[in-house]
DNA sequence: GCAAAAATAGAATGTTTATTCTAGAATGAC
DNA sequence: GTCATTCTAGAATAAACATTCTATTTTTGC
């Protein structure tokens, strides 16, 4: 449950809202944002089509809510990772998790759907970008501390660049899982660990 | 009547077909595969909606053609790259082009659209996968030669893994260009070059 | 020039869509 | 229990959509 800042709503409404979001998640994953219809979502959510409009202004609002919900998960994960990973080797150990998560077909599909929608829907783009900003800030602090601790003195641009490279690598796995579903995950993990080590200990 | 099963030879037909594909490309880029309508495509292509069905059986066939066309460009690029890049440093030099190309918003948007569609449309998935197979084979040969020339003896799995890492890095840039449109391209190029050098010269 | 064939437009079709409207059922306050 | 409020269903609406049909124009082979 996201710790919503919204005023205390009747619990009934919250349950209903959650049902809609769950159903919409399923439909969006399998049909895409524009391939899934309100009728379909309402059937899976166990309510009438019209009733959905008591909780969401329109279909775009449902899309936005799904995107926000999904990114909040990522945000929470990033935050917890920051606490656990003050050291380089700890990060390297987490690579296996990160690779597995990003290769998961269901995750990959919805992520790509979100990005494609963000590429043409400014509202969704803003949600995606603001979540990314938070992730980058958090990862940036971790990275700067780590590099300082090992004697390097990087400028901001280099830190930001490292984050982009890291992010591109992991986010690129979604693309890889679609294009080459039979890729050898273990080898990828091994090489990712090597690349990460090199990236984090390189001289400027 | 369904369209002629054999594409007509006359150049007239080819021009018309190309017009449709060009218009469809524009529409798909700005609205997505399912957001773009035949009416819209036909308007931009300068013909009637019904006429499109003389060249394509249905909308999915247009999507498939666009996907195939796009991937053929990538394929051609990969092939030319293989000729030019027998050496590591030559590849490193091409990083800047590769980064710029993958960060291009128009390219990135359509690529993400294609991947999202491939995640749920088996027909499109097959096109994408077969193109990727060709790219991997070509890059694999290049990489193996390069590594042998510098005294390394890798097994197939390692070569395949290197390709996956490389591909993930570059393909991940599409995601980055959406999530963080203001990223510093030059720094990313510099760090990509370093990462590429490390990846290609690491010991097994 | 002239028929046969191909190319094309544009209206017609039938379905699907998001969204709104209307009215009935559940719930809770007192 | 009664009444006001909130939920909820399902029909109604109006637009959009992919696709097909029909008729007209253009091209081509001769």
Short mmCIF file of N, CA, C and O (backbone and C1' of nucleotides) in Angstrom, two decimals, chain C residues 3-23:
data_model
loop_
_atom_site.label_atom_id
_atom_site.label_comp_id
_atom_site.label_asym_id
_atom_site.label_seq_id
_atom_site.Cartn_x
_atom_site.Cartn_y
_atom_site.Cartn_z
P DA C 3 -14.90 -0.37 -77.79
"O5'" DA C 3 -14.75 -1.39 -76.56
"C5'" DA C 3 -14.58 -2.76 -76.80
"C4'" DA C 3 -13.36 -3.26 -76.04
"C3'" DA C 3 -13.67 -3.76 -74.62
"O3'" DA C 3 -13.08 -5.04 -74.49
"C1'" DA C 3 -11.86 -2.24 -74.59
P DA C 4 -13.76 -6.11 -73.54
"O5'" DA C 4 -12.58 -6.44 -72.53
"C5'" DA C 4 -11.30 -6.77 -73.05
"C4'" DA C 4 -10.24 -6.50 -71.98
"C3'" DA C 4 -10.63 -6.96 -70.58
"O3'" DA C 4 -9.54 -7.71 -70.06
"C1'" DA C 4 -9.93 -4.69 -70.55
P DA C 5 -9.66 -8.44 -68.67
"O5'" DA C 5 -8.67 -7.56 -67.79
"C5'" DA C 5 -7.47 -7.06 -68.37
"C4'" DA C 5 -6.80 -6.08 -67.42
"C3'" DA C 5 -6.98 -6.42 -65.94
"O3'" DA C 5 -5.71 -6.36 -65.31
"C1'" DA C 5 -7.65 -4.18 -66.34
P DA C 6 -5.53 -6.90 -63.85
"O5'" DA C 6 -5.03 -5.59 -63.09
"C5'" DA C 6 -4.09 -4.75 -63.74
"C4'" DA C 6 -4.22 -3.33 -63.22
"C3'" DA C 6 -4.18 -3.22 -61.69
"O3'" DA C 6 -3.11 -2.36 -61.34
"C1'" DA C 6 -5.96 -1.93 -62.61
P DA C 7 -2.89 -1.91 -59.87
"O5'" DA C 7 -3.69 -0.54 -59.80
"C5'" DA C 7 -3.28 0.53 -60.64
"C4'" DA C 7 -4.01 1.80 -60.24
"C3'" DA C 7 -3.91 2.17 -58.76
"O3'" DA C 7 -3.74 3.57 -58.69
"C1'" DA C 7 -6.19 1.98 -59.37
P DT C 8 -3.33 4.27 -57.36
"O5'" DT C 8 -4.74 4.69 -56.80
"C5'" DT C 8 -5.42 5.77 -57.46
"C4'" DT C 8 -6.84 5.86 -56.99
"C3'" DT C 8 -7.05 6.07 -55.49
"O3'" DT C 8 -7.08 7.47 -55.26
"C1'" DT C 8 -8.79 4.78 -56.56
P DA C 9 -7.29 8.02 -53.83
"O5'" DA C 9 -8.85 8.29 -53.84
"C5'" DA C 9 -9.43 8.91 -54.99
"C4'" DA C 9 -10.93 9.00 -54.81
"C3'" DA C 9 -11.35 9.48 -53.43
"O3'" DA C 9 -12.34 10.48 -53.60
"C1'" DA C 9 -12.35 7.36 -53.92
P DG C 10 -12.68 11.47 -52.46
"O5'" DG C 10 -14.01 10.79 -51.89
"C5'" DG C 10 -14.96 10.34 -52.83
"C4'" DG C 10 -15.98 9.46 -52.15
"C3'" DG C 10 -16.23 9.84 -50.68
"O3'" DG C 10 -17.61 9.78 -50.45
"C1'" DG C 10 -15.73 7.57 -50.84
P DA C 11 -18.25 10.39 -49.12
"O5'" DA C 11 -19.67 9.66 -49.09
"C5'" DA C 11 -20.23 9.16 -50.31
"C4'" DA C 11 -20.74 7.74 -50.08
"C3'" DA C 11 -21.55 7.59 -48.80
"O3'" DA C 11 -22.70 6.81 -49.07
"C1'" DA C 11 -19.80 6.02 -48.82
P DA C 12 -23.70 6.37 -47.96
"O5'" DA C 12 -23.27 4.88 -47.63
"C5'" DA C 12 -23.44 3.87 -48.61
"C4'" DA C 12 -23.28 2.52 -47.95
"C3'" DA C 12 -24.09 2.35 -46.67
"O3'" DA C 12 -24.64 1.04 -46.66
"C1'" DA C 12 -21.78 2.03 -46.21
P DT C 13 -25.41 0.46 -45.42
"O5'" DT C 13 -24.28 -0.35 -44.65
"C5'" DT C 13 -23.46 -1.26 -45.35
"C4'" DT C 13 -22.76 -2.18 -44.35
"C3'" DT C 13 -23.54 -2.38 -43.05
"O3'" DT C 13 -23.45 -3.73 -42.66
"C1'" DT C 13 -21.39 -1.50 -42.57
P DG C 14 -24.65 -4.33 -41.80
"O5'" DG C 14 -23.80 -5.01 -40.65
"C5'" DG C 14 -22.45 -5.41 -40.93
"C4'" DG C 14 -21.62 -5.27 -39.68
"C3'" DG C 14 -22.41 -5.43 -38.38
"O3'" DG C 14 -21.63 -6.23 -37.54
"C1'" DG C 14 -21.26 -3.38 -38.35
P DT C 15 -22.24 -6.78 -36.20
"O5'" DT C 15 -21.02 -6.61 -35.22
"C5'" DT C 15 -19.69 -6.73 -35.77
"C4'" DT C 15 -18.75 -5.76 -35.11
"C3'" DT C 15 -18.81 -5.78 -33.57
"O3'" DT C 15 -17.57 -6.24 -33.10
"C1'" DT C 15 -18.66 -3.55 -34.42
P DT C 16 -17.42 -6.70 -31.58
"O5'" DT C 16 -16.64 -5.45 -30.96
"C5'" DT C 16 -15.57 -4.87 -31.70
"C4'" DT C 16 -15.21 -3.53 -31.09
"C3'" DT C 16 -15.32 -3.51 -29.56
"O3'" DT C 16 -14.05 -3.18 -29.02
"C1'" DT C 16 -16.32 -1.59 -30.53
P DT C 17 -13.84 -3.19 -27.47
"O5'" DT C 17 -13.71 -1.64 -27.14
"C5'" DT C 17 -12.99 -0.77 -28.03
"C4'" DT C 17 -13.33 0.68 -27.77
"C3'" DT C 17 -13.61 1.00 -26.31
"O3'" DT C 17 -12.39 1.32 -25.68
"C1'" DT C 17 -15.19 2.11 -27.78
P DA C 18 -12.34 1.54 -24.12
"O5'" DA C 18 -12.86 3.02 -23.95
"C5'" DA C 18 -12.10 4.09 -24.47
"C4'" DA C 18 -12.87 5.38 -24.32
"C3'" DA C 18 -13.02 5.85 -22.87
"O3'" DA C 18 -12.86 7.26 -22.84
"C1'" DA C 18 -15.17 5.51 -23.82
P DT C 19 -12.77 7.97 -21.44
"O5'" DT C 19 -14.28 8.36 -21.18
"C5'" DT C 19 -14.94 9.15 -22.18
"C4'" DT C 19 -16.42 9.24 -21.90
"C3'" DT C 19 -16.80 9.59 -20.45
"O3'" DT C 19 -17.41 10.87 -20.46
"C1'" DT C 19 -18.21 7.92 -21.38
P DT C 20 -18.02 11.49 -19.14
"O5'" DT C 20 -19.57 11.19 -19.35
"C5'" DT C 20 -20.19 11.54 -20.58
"C4'" DT C 20 -21.68 11.28 -20.49
"C3'" DT C 20 -22.37 11.82 -19.23
"O3'" DT C 20 -23.63 12.36 -19.64
"C1'" DT C 20 -22.78 9.51 -19.41
P DC C 21 -24.49 13.22 -18.60
"O5'" DC C 21 -25.79 12.30 -18.51
"C5'" DC C 21 -26.03 11.37 -19.55
"C4'" DC C 21 -27.28 10.55 -19.26
"C3'" DC C 21 -28.11 11.04 -18.08
"O3'" DC C 21 -29.47 10.91 -18.44
"C1'" DC C 21 -27.35 8.83 -17.66
P DT C 22 -30.59 11.41 -17.36
"O5'" DT C 22 -31.10 10.04 -16.74
"C5'" DT C 22 -31.37 8.95 -17.60
"C4'" DT C 22 -31.96 7.81 -16.81
"C3'" DT C 22 -32.78 8.22 -15.60
"O3'" DT C 22 -33.95 7.43 -15.55
"C1'" DT C 22 -31.00 6.79 -14.90
P DA C 23 -35.06 7.70 -14.44
"O5'" DA C 23 -34.91 6.42 -13.52
"C5'" DA C 23 -34.74 5.14 -14.13
"C4'" DA C 23 -34.13 4.19 -13.13
"C3'" DA C 23 -34.83 4.20 -11.76
"O3'" DA C 23 -34.97 2.88 -11.34
"C1'" DA C 23 -32.55 4.46 -11.49
#
